[in-house]
Short mmCIF file of C-alpha atoms in Angstrom, two decimals:
data_model
loop_
_atom_site.label_atom_id
_atom_site.label_comp_id
_atom_site.label_asym_id
_atom_site.label_seq_id
_atom_site.Cartn_x
_atom_site.Cartn_y
_atom_site.Cartn_z
CA UNK A 744 2.32 62.45 38.24
CA UNK A 745 -0.51 63.91 40.34
CA UNK A 746 2.02 65.32 42.82
CA UNK A 747 4.02 66.95 40.03
CA UNK A 748 0.94 68.51 38.42
CA UNK A 749 -0.22 69.88 41.79
CA UNK A 750 2.98 71.99 41.95
CA UNK A 751 2.08 73.98 38.83
CA UNK A 752 1.14 77.62 39.46
CA UNK A 753 1.56 79.77 36.35
CA UNK A 754 0.64 76.83 34.11
CA UNK A 755 -1.66 75.11 36.57
CA UNK A 756 -5.08 76.39 35.48
CA UNK A 757 -5.48 73.97 32.59
CA UNK A 758 -9.01 72.67 31.90
CA UNK A 759 -9.87 69.43 33.64
CA UNK A 760 -10.42 67.64 30.35
CA UNK A 761 -6.86 68.16 29.08
CA UNK A 762 -4.77 65.05 28.50
CA UNK A 763 -2.31 65.94 31.25
CA UNK A 764 -5.02 66.49 33.88
CA UNK A 765 -6.85 63.29 32.92
CA UNK A 766 -3.67 61.18 33.11
CA UNK A 767 -2.88 62.81 36.44
CA UNK A 768 -6.26 61.66 37.76
CA UNK A 769 -5.54 58.13 36.51
CA UNK A 770 -2.23 58.10 38.40
CA UNK A 771 -3.93 59.41 41.54
CA UNK A 772 -6.48 56.60 41.50
CA UNK A 773 -3.78 54.05 40.74
CA UNK A 774 -1.78 55.14 43.77
CA UNK A 775 -4.87 55.09 45.99
CA UNK A 776 -5.01 51.33 45.54
CA UNK A 777 -8.75 51.42 45.07
CA UNK A 778 -9.42 51.19 41.36
CA UNK A 779 -10.79 49.05 38.58
CA UNK A 780 -8.03 47.88 36.25
CA UNK A 781 -10.40 47.77 33.31
CA UNK A 782 -11.70 51.27 34.00
CA UNK A 783 -8.23 52.80 34.30
CA UNK A 784 -7.03 50.98 31.20
CA UNK A 785 -9.97 52.31 29.21
CA UNK A 786 -9.31 55.85 30.45
CA UNK A 787 -5.61 55.59 29.62
CA UNK A 788 -6.39 54.38 26.11
CA UNK A 789 -8.79 57.29 25.62
CA UNK A 790 -6.03 59.79 26.42
CA UNK A 791 -3.51 57.92 24.28
CA UNK A 792 -5.94 58.15 21.38
CA UNK A 793 -6.24 61.90 21.94
CA UNK A 794 -2.44 62.14 21.90
CA UNK A 795 -2.34 60.23 18.62
CA UNK A 796 -4.98 62.50 17.09
CA UNK A 797 -3.02 65.61 18.10
CA UNK A 798 0.22 64.02 16.96
CA UNK A 799 -1.23 63.14 13.58
CA UNK A 800 -2.79 66.57 12.98
CA UNK A 801 0.49 68.31 13.88
CA UNK A 802 2.83 65.64 12.46
CA UNK A 803 4.60 65.09 15.79
CA UNK A 804 7.38 62.51 15.80
CA UNK A 805 9.75 60.49 18.04
CA UNK A 806 8.39 61.33 21.51
CA UNK A 807 4.71 62.29 21.43
CA UNK A 808 4.69 62.85 25.19
CA UNK A 809 7.45 65.44 24.95
CA UNK A 810 5.82 67.01 21.89
CA UNK A 811 2.54 67.28 23.78
CA UNK A 812 4.10 68.90 26.87
CA UNK A 813 5.97 71.33 24.62
CA UNK A 814 2.73 72.16 22.82
CA UNK A 815 1.11 72.96 26.20
CA UNK A 816 3.97 75.31 27.09
CA UNK A 817 3.81 77.09 23.76
CA UNK A 818 0.03 77.53 23.79
CA UNK A 819 -0.40 78.70 27.41
CA UNK A 820 -1.04 82.46 27.42
CA UNK A 821 -0.40 83.46 31.03
CA UNK A 822 1.06 86.67 32.54
CA UNK A 823 4.57 85.23 32.48
CA UNK A 824 4.54 83.91 28.90
CA UNK A 825 2.88 87.07 27.53
CA UNK A 826 5.45 89.27 29.29
CA UNK A 827 8.31 87.19 27.87
CA UNK A 828 6.77 87.57 24.41
CA UNK A 829 7.00 91.35 24.71
CA UNK A 830 10.26 91.96 26.56
CA UNK A 831 11.96 88.61 26.96
CA UNK A 832 13.28 87.30 30.25
CA UNK A 833 13.60 90.08 32.84
CA UNK A 834 14.46 89.90 36.51
CA UNK A 835 11.30 89.79 38.59
CA UNK A 836 9.51 87.89 41.32
CA UNK A 837 7.38 86.09 38.76
CA UNK A 838 10.48 84.24 37.56
CA UNK A 839 10.56 82.37 40.89
CA UNK A 840 7.13 80.89 40.22
CA UNK A 841 7.92 80.21 36.56
CA UNK A 842 11.10 78.30 37.41
CA UNK A 843 9.16 76.24 39.95
CA UNK A 844 6.70 75.33 37.17
CA UNK A 845 9.53 74.51 34.78
CA UNK A 846 11.07 72.22 37.39
CA UNK A 847 7.74 70.37 37.46
CA UNK A 848 7.61 70.24 33.65
CA UNK A 849 11.16 68.88 33.60
CA UNK A 850 9.97 66.11 35.92
CA UNK A 851 7.04 65.45 33.60
CA UNK A 852 9.46 65.27 30.66
CA UNK A 853 11.46 62.62 32.55
CA UNK A 854 8.43 60.82 33.96
CA UNK A 855 8.76 57.04 34.15
CA UNK A 856 5.59 55.34 32.90
CA UNK A 857 6.81 51.83 33.71
CA UNK A 858 4.79 51.74 36.95
CA UNK A 859 1.46 52.39 35.28
CA UNK A 860 2.29 50.10 32.36
CA UNK A 861 3.09 47.24 34.75
CA UNK A 862 0.00 47.80 36.89
CA UNK A 863 -2.37 47.92 33.92
CA UNK A 864 -0.46 45.49 31.72
CA UNK A 865 -0.16 47.96 28.81
CA UNK A 866 2.72 49.18 26.64
CA UNK A 867 1.13 52.27 25.04
CA UNK A 868 3.41 54.77 26.79
CA UNK A 869 6.51 53.00 25.55
CA UNK A 870 5.09 53.25 22.05
CA UNK A 871 4.26 56.96 22.10
CA UNK A 872 7.64 57.90 23.58
CA UNK A 873 9.35 56.18 20.68
CA UNK A 874 6.95 57.04 17.90
CA UNK A 875 7.48 56.95 14.16
CA UNK A 876 5.20 59.33 12.28
CA UNK A 877 4.03 58.67 8.74
CA UNK A 878 6.47 60.59 6.57
CA UNK A 879 3.95 62.22 4.28
CA UNK A 880 4.44 66.00 4.01
CA UNK A 881 1.18 66.37 2.10
CA UNK A 882 -0.69 65.16 5.19
CA UNK A 883 0.64 68.05 7.26
CA UNK A 884 -1.96 70.80 7.27
CA UNK A 885 0.38 73.05 9.25
CA UNK A 886 4.01 72.10 8.90
CA UNK A 887 4.98 75.38 10.53
CA UNK A 888 3.42 74.29 13.84
CA UNK A 889 4.99 70.84 13.62
CA UNK A 890 8.45 72.18 12.92
CA UNK A 891 8.44 74.63 15.83
CA UNK A 892 6.99 72.22 18.39
CA UNK A 893 9.34 69.39 17.50
CA UNK A 894 12.38 71.64 17.43
CA UNK A 895 11.65 73.12 20.87
CA UNK A 896 10.78 69.67 22.23
CA UNK A 897 14.20 68.35 21.27
CA UNK A 898 15.89 71.36 22.90
CA UNK A 899 13.95 70.84 26.13
CA UNK A 900 14.86 67.16 26.19
CA UNK A 901 18.53 68.13 26.46
CA UNK A 902 18.12 70.56 29.37
CA UNK A 903 19.65 69.42 32.65
CA UNK A 904 17.66 71.54 35.13
CA UNK A 905 14.94 74.15 35.47
CA UNK A 906 17.41 77.01 34.83
CA UNK A 907 18.27 75.64 31.38
CA UNK A 908 14.57 74.86 30.82
CA UNK A 909 13.71 78.45 31.76
CA UNK A 910 16.28 79.91 29.35
CA UNK A 911 15.07 77.71 26.51
CA UNK A 912 11.37 78.54 26.94
CA UNK A 913 11.80 82.29 27.48
CA UNK A 914 14.00 82.54 24.40
CA UNK A 915 11.28 80.83 22.36
CA UNK A 916 8.59 83.17 23.73
CA UNK A 917 10.64 86.23 22.78
CA UNK A 918 11.72 85.02 19.32
CA UNK A 919 8.57 83.20 18.19
CA UNK A 920 5.77 84.12 20.56
CA UNK A 921 3.16 82.33 22.63
CA UNK A 922 -0.20 80.79 21.85
CA UNK A 923 -1.82 80.44 18.46
CA UNK A 924 -0.33 83.73 17.25
CA UNK A 925 3.16 82.37 17.80
CA UNK A 926 2.58 79.31 15.64
CA UNK A 927 0.25 80.45 12.87
CA UNK A 928 0.23 83.04 10.10
CA UNK A 929 -3.44 83.69 9.50
CA UNK A 930 -6.74 83.49 11.35
CA UNK A 931 -10.49 83.79 11.02
CA UNK A 932 -12.69 84.82 13.91
CA UNK A 933 -16.00 83.96 15.49
CA UNK A 934 -17.87 85.35 18.45
CA UNK A 935 -17.93 83.43 21.72
CA UNK A 936 -19.79 83.89 24.97
CA UNK A 937 -19.42 87.31 26.54
CA UNK A 938 -18.98 89.09 23.22
CA UNK A 939 -15.33 88.12 22.98
CA UNK A 940 -13.63 87.01 19.79
CA UNK A 941 -12.00 83.60 19.29
CA UNK A 942 -9.23 83.26 16.72
CA UNK A 943 -9.25 80.14 14.55
CA UNK A 944 -5.97 79.41 12.73
CA UNK A 945 -6.07 78.93 8.96
CA UNK A 946 -3.89 75.83 8.74
CA UNK A 947 -3.90 75.36 4.98
CA UNK A 948 -3.05 78.88 3.86
CA UNK A 949 -1.71 79.21 0.34
CA UNK A 950 2.11 79.28 0.33
CA UNK A 951 2.24 81.73 -2.57
CA UNK A 952 5.01 84.36 -2.63
CA UNK A 953 5.12 87.62 -4.56
CA UNK A 954 7.43 86.17 -7.22
CA UNK A 955 4.58 83.81 -8.13
CA UNK A 956 2.51 86.82 -9.21
CA UNK A 957 3.76 87.62 -12.70
CA UNK A 958 3.80 91.31 -13.61
CA UNK A 959 2.33 94.10 -11.46
CA UNK A 960 5.83 95.10 -10.33
CA UNK A 961 4.87 98.67 -9.35
CA UNK A 962 1.90 97.42 -7.36
CA UNK A 963 4.01 94.86 -5.51
CA UNK A 964 6.70 97.46 -4.82
CA UNK A 965 4.18 99.81 -3.15
CA UNK A 966 2.69 96.98 -1.11
CA UNK A 967 6.11 95.73 0.04
CA UNK A 968 7.29 99.23 1.00
CA UNK A 969 4.22 99.91 3.15
CA UNK A 970 4.33 96.49 4.83
CA UNK A 971 8.08 96.67 5.46
CA UNK A 972 7.67 100.03 7.20
CA UNK A 973 4.85 98.55 9.27
CA UNK A 974 6.78 95.52 10.56
CA UNK A 975 9.79 97.74 11.31
CA UNK A 976 7.67 99.90 13.59
CA UNK A 977 7.59 102.90 11.27
CA UNK A 978 4.52 104.83 10.18
CA UNK A 979 2.44 102.94 7.61
CA UNK A 980 -0.98 103.24 6.01
CA UNK A 981 -4.08 101.16 5.58
CA UNK A 982 -4.12 99.72 2.06
CA UNK A 983 -6.88 99.31 -0.50
CA UNK A 984 -6.18 97.07 -3.50
CA UNK A 985 -8.84 97.72 -6.12
CA UNK A 986 -9.42 96.72 -9.71
CA UNK A 987 -10.57 93.97 -12.02
CA UNK A 988 -11.27 90.48 -10.74
CA UNK A 989 -8.63 87.82 -11.20
CA UNK A 990 -5.73 90.27 -11.31
CA UNK A 991 -3.96 89.11 -8.14
CA UNK A 992 -5.25 91.39 -5.36
CA UNK A 993 -5.99 88.61 -2.86
CA UNK A 994 -2.90 86.69 -3.94
CA UNK A 995 -0.77 89.75 -3.16
CA UNK A 996 -2.12 89.93 0.41
CA UNK A 997 -1.46 86.22 1.03
CA UNK A 998 2.03 86.54 -0.42
CA UNK A 999 2.88 89.56 1.71
CA UNK A 1000 1.88 87.67 4.87
CA UNK A 1001 4.04 84.70 3.84
CA UNK A 1002 7.03 86.94 3.17
CA UNK A 1003 6.84 88.93 6.42
CA UNK A 1004 5.65 86.18 8.77
CA UNK A 1005 9.17 85.72 10.16
CA UNK A 1006 9.14 89.42 11.06
CA UNK A 1007 6.08 88.99 13.27
CA UNK A 1008 3.35 89.77 10.73
CA UNK A 1009 0.01 88.02 11.21
CA UNK A 1010 -3.25 88.26 9.27
CA UNK A 1011 -6.83 88.15 10.56
CA UNK A 1012 -9.50 87.73 7.91
CA UNK A 1013 -12.82 89.34 8.73
CA UNK A 1014 -16.11 89.38 6.82
CA UNK A 1015 -18.56 92.23 6.42
CA UNK A 1016 -21.14 90.76 8.80
CA UNK A 1017 -18.45 90.69 11.52
CA UNK A 1018 -17.68 94.42 11.48
CA UNK A 1019 -19.54 94.86 14.76
CA UNK A 1020 -16.79 92.72 16.35
CA UNK A 1021 -13.98 94.97 15.16
CA UNK A 1022 -13.67 96.94 18.39
CA UNK A 1023 -13.50 93.78 20.50
CA UNK A 1024 -11.05 92.19 18.06
CA UNK A 1025 -8.73 95.19 18.25
CA UNK A 1026 -8.87 95.31 22.05
CA UNK A 1027 -7.74 91.67 22.23
CA UNK A 1028 -4.71 92.06 19.95
CA UNK A 1029 -3.53 95.62 20.53
CA UNK A 1030 -1.08 94.65 23.30
CA UNK A 1031 0.41 91.61 21.58
CA UNK A 1032 3.96 91.61 20.27
CA UNK A 1033 2.92 91.13 16.64
CA UNK A 1034 1.96 93.27 13.70
CA UNK A 1035 -1.57 92.46 12.54
CA UNK A 1036 -3.18 92.97 9.17
CA UNK A 1037 -6.96 92.89 9.41
CA UNK A 1038 -7.85 91.59 5.96
CA UNK A 1039 -11.15 92.29 4.20
CA UNK A 1040 -11.55 90.52 0.88
CA UNK A 1041 -13.88 91.73 -1.86
CA UNK A 1042 -15.00 94.69 0.21
CA UNK A 1043 -17.95 96.64 -1.17
CA UNK A 1044 -21.28 98.02 0.00
CA UNK A 1045 -24.60 98.35 -1.72
CA UNK A 1046 -26.56 101.58 -1.70
CA UNK A 1047 -28.79 100.60 1.23
CA UNK A 1048 -26.00 99.25 3.46
CA UNK A 1049 -24.74 101.43 6.30
CA UNK A 1050 -22.09 99.19 7.90
CA UNK A 1051 -19.46 101.21 6.06
CA UNK A 1052 -20.04 104.08 8.52
CA UNK A 1053 -18.98 101.88 11.41
CA UNK A 1054 -15.94 100.64 9.50
CA UNK A 1055 -15.01 104.21 8.67
CA UNK A 1056 -14.98 105.15 12.35
CA UNK A 1057 -12.90 102.14 13.31
CA UNK A 1058 -10.30 102.73 10.60
CA UNK A 1059 -9.77 106.36 11.54
CA UNK A 1060 -11.86 108.93 13.27
CA UNK A 1061 -13.16 107.22 16.40
CA UNK A 1062 -12.42 108.38 19.94
CA UNK A 1063 -9.83 105.64 20.51
CA UNK A 1064 -6.70 105.80 18.37
CA UNK A 1065 -6.06 102.73 16.25
CA UNK A 1066 -3.11 100.80 17.78
CA UNK A 1067 0.25 101.01 16.01
CA UNK A 1068 0.42 97.22 15.57
CA UNK A 1069 -2.75 97.03 13.45
CA UNK A 1070 -3.43 97.95 9.81
CA UNK A 1071 -6.37 97.22 7.55
CA UNK A 1072 -5.73 95.76 4.09
CA UNK A 1073 -8.75 95.39 1.84
CA UNK A 1074 -9.42 94.26 -1.71
CA UNK A 1075 -12.32 95.41 -3.84
CA UNK A 1076 -13.49 95.48 -7.43
CA UNK A 1077 -14.75 99.01 -6.75
CA UNK A 1078 -12.45 101.98 -6.43
CA UNK A 1079 -14.79 103.81 -4.07
CA UNK A 1080 -16.18 100.72 -2.29
CA UNK A 1081 -19.77 101.98 -2.06
CA UNK A 1082 -22.21 101.80 -4.94
CA UNK A 1083 -22.95 105.22 -6.36
CA UNK A 1084 -26.18 106.17 -8.15
CA UNK A 1085 -27.32 109.16 -10.17
CA UNK A 1086 -29.64 110.26 -7.39
CA UNK A 1087 -26.56 110.89 -5.22
CA UNK A 1088 -25.99 113.94 -7.42
CA UNK A 1089 -29.37 115.52 -6.71
CA UNK A 1090 -27.98 117.52 -3.79
CA UNK A 1091 -25.15 119.01 -5.84
CA UNK A 1092 -24.79 122.71 -5.27
CA UNK A 1093 -23.05 124.69 -7.96
CA UNK A 1094 -21.34 128.02 -7.45
CA UNK A 1095 -19.07 128.87 -10.32
CA UNK A 1096 -16.41 126.18 -10.44
CA UNK A 1097 -17.26 124.77 -6.97
CA UNK A 1098 -19.20 121.51 -6.89
CA UNK A 1099 -20.27 119.88 -3.65
CA UNK A 1100 -22.41 116.84 -2.92
CA UNK A 1101 -22.86 115.76 0.69
CA UNK A 1102 -24.09 112.31 -0.27
CA UNK A 1103 -21.23 111.67 -2.65
CA UNK A 1104 -18.65 112.99 -0.19
CA UNK A 1105 -20.03 110.70 2.50
CA UNK A 1106 -19.66 107.68 0.25
CA UNK A 1107 -16.21 108.59 -1.07
CA UNK A 1108 -14.84 109.26 2.41
CA UNK A 1109 -14.50 105.54 3.24
CA UNK A 1110 -12.03 104.91 0.41
CA UNK A 1111 -10.14 108.02 1.49
CA UNK A 1112 -9.44 106.42 4.87
CA UNK A 1113 -7.01 104.09 3.09
CA UNK A 1114 -3.73 105.96 2.85
CA UNK A 1115 -2.41 103.69 0.10
CA UNK A 1116 -4.58 102.71 -2.86
CA UNK A 1117 -3.17 100.33 -5.45
CA UNK A 1118 -4.87 99.61 -8.76
CA UNK A 1119 -4.80 96.16 -10.36
CA UNK A 1120 -6.02 96.12 -13.94
CA UNK A 1121 -6.60 93.41 -16.51
CA UNK A 1122 -3.45 92.64 -18.50
CA UNK A 1123 -3.11 93.36 -22.19
CA UNK A 1124 -2.99 90.47 -24.63
CA UNK A 1125 0.82 90.56 -24.64
CA UNK A 1126 0.97 90.72 -20.82
CA UNK A 1127 -1.39 87.74 -20.71
CA UNK A 1128 0.99 85.85 -23.01
CA UNK A 1129 3.92 86.77 -20.75
CA UNK A 1130 2.11 85.48 -17.67
CA UNK A 1131 1.20 82.22 -19.40
CA UNK A 1132 4.75 81.73 -20.68
CA UNK A 1133 6.40 82.38 -17.30
CA UNK A 1134 3.98 80.09 -15.47
CA UNK A 1135 4.57 77.37 -18.05
CA UNK A 1136 8.33 77.70 -17.62
CA UNK A 1137 8.00 77.45 -13.83
CA UNK A 1138 5.96 74.28 -14.21
CA UNK A 1139 8.33 72.86 -16.87
CA UNK A 1140 5.51 72.25 -19.33
CA UNK A 1141 6.67 70.32 -22.38
CA UNK A 1142 4.94 72.29 -25.12
CA UNK A 1143 6.05 74.64 -27.86
CA UNK A 1144 5.54 78.38 -27.37
CA UNK A 1145 3.31 78.62 -30.43
CA UNK A 1146 1.06 75.78 -29.30
CA UNK A 1147 0.99 77.11 -25.72
CA UNK A 1148 -0.25 80.56 -26.74
CA UNK A 1149 -2.76 79.10 -29.18
CA UNK A 1150 -4.22 76.95 -26.40
CA UNK A 1151 -4.15 79.93 -24.01
CA UNK A 1152 -6.24 81.99 -26.46
CA UNK A 1153 -8.81 79.22 -26.78
CA UNK A 1154 -8.95 78.84 -23.00
CA UNK A 1155 -9.57 82.51 -22.19
CA UNK A 1156 -12.41 82.74 -24.73
CA UNK A 1157 -14.37 80.22 -22.66
CA UNK A 1158 -13.20 81.16 -19.18
CA UNK A 1159 -13.98 84.78 -18.43
CA UNK A 1160 -11.46 86.63 -20.54
CA UNK A 1161 -7.90 87.76 -20.02
CA UNK A 1162 -6.61 87.85 -16.43
CA UNK A 1163 -3.86 86.44 -14.27
CA UNK A 1164 -6.35 84.04 -12.69
CA UNK A 1165 -7.38 82.78 -16.12
CA UNK A 1166 -3.70 82.19 -16.97
CA UNK A 1167 -3.17 80.24 -13.73
CA UNK A 1168 -6.25 78.11 -14.35
CA UNK A 1169 -5.11 77.43 -17.90
CA UNK A 1170 -1.68 76.27 -16.72
CA UNK A 1171 -3.32 74.03 -14.08
CA UNK A 1172 -5.41 72.53 -16.88
CA UNK A 1173 -2.33 71.90 -19.00
CA UNK A 1174 -0.52 70.24 -16.10
CA UNK A 1175 -3.49 67.93 -15.64
CA UNK A 1176 -3.48 67.05 -19.34
CA UNK A 1177 0.15 65.90 -19.33
#
C-alpha cells in the first residue's frame, strides 16, 4: 500500500493523520520486517474504528473501504477536481497526472488485505469490505451524502482501468461537484487561522418544501421566480422577506434551497456578528460552480448599531462588484431593518412639498439594496382555519372539523395568537395526543 500511495500527485497531499496515510505507514513497517505485532495491531484497530465512525455517520454500506476511498476523491479540492467541476473533462496535460492518480486509486480499490490480516492475525479488513449497516433511516443525519458516496463507490468498483475510473470521477465532478459544496445543501461558517472562513455543513436541515407552507401563494411565486432566474444564470435580485413572526419567512428560504438544490443552489447562513467576514466569504466562493444564497435570518439593527453600513457596502456599492453566483436573502420582522426614532426627523428640511431627512434616508437605504421585498403578514381567522385544516389532512388526523377548529381556537389563545407557526405547533400537539 505504501508504494501505491507514494505514486499519488494530485491527490497526494493528504494530512498525515488521515486513515489512508496511517494504514500506509502500518504497511510500510510491516514490510520492513522490524515491527511489534501488538503495536501494529493496535494501530490498525484505531484506523478501523475511525472507518466505522465515518461509516456510521454517513450510513456507508457493503464495502466501507471503497466508500472511504470514494469519499476522499469527492472531498479533495485540488486544481484538477475544481476545474472539472467548472468545465468538465477537457484535454490538457493535467489529465496525465490525474489518470496516474486514478490508476493508483484503482489499485487501492483492489488492494488485497490478506497479507496484513495473516501477519497480525486479524480479520477486521474482511469485515469492513463486506459490511452490513444498520438499516435505520432516522439515524442518517445526511442521507444525501450517503446516497451519493455509495452510488459513486459502486460505479468505481465496476471500472476496469484508469480510463474508465477517470471518466466516472470527472462526470461526477461536473454533475454534482467536489468537496463539501458538492454533497451538502446548507452551511454555517466560522473563522479559522489567517482570517479565512471554514464552511461547516448543516447535516440535519429541515426537508420542508414550499407546498408545506399553506397559503402565501403570491409570496412564494415571487420567491420562486427570482430564485429560478438566479440558478439559470439570469439577472436576479437580493431578497428581503419581512413581516410578522411565525408567518413562514424562514421556512420559505429553507424550502427554496431544498427545491433548487439539484440545480446547484447552496445556502450559507451568516449571523450579524460575522458580517466582517463577508468579504472573505465571498472571495472563497465566487469562483465555484454553484449558486450561493447568503442567508441572514431575523435581520435587524438597533439605533446604536453601525454594522448595517458595512453590509450595505457589501450588498451593493463597494468597489468590487458582487459576483453573479451570489445573492443575499434575508428575513426580518422590520420592513426597514433599522430601528427608527422620532429624533431621526429633527433634521427634516421642508420646502413646499419636498421633505428630506439625511438620517432617515441613511437608515432606509439598506432595505432599498434588496431588489425584491416580500411581505408576510399574519393570516386572518379564516386563513388560520384553512392552514389548520390542510395540515390536519396531510397528517391524517382522525378528528371532526368542528372539534379541530374548536381546539385550534383554544390553542392560539394560549400560544401567541394566530400564525402559521401556531397552526403547525397545534397540529404537532394533536399528533402527539393521538
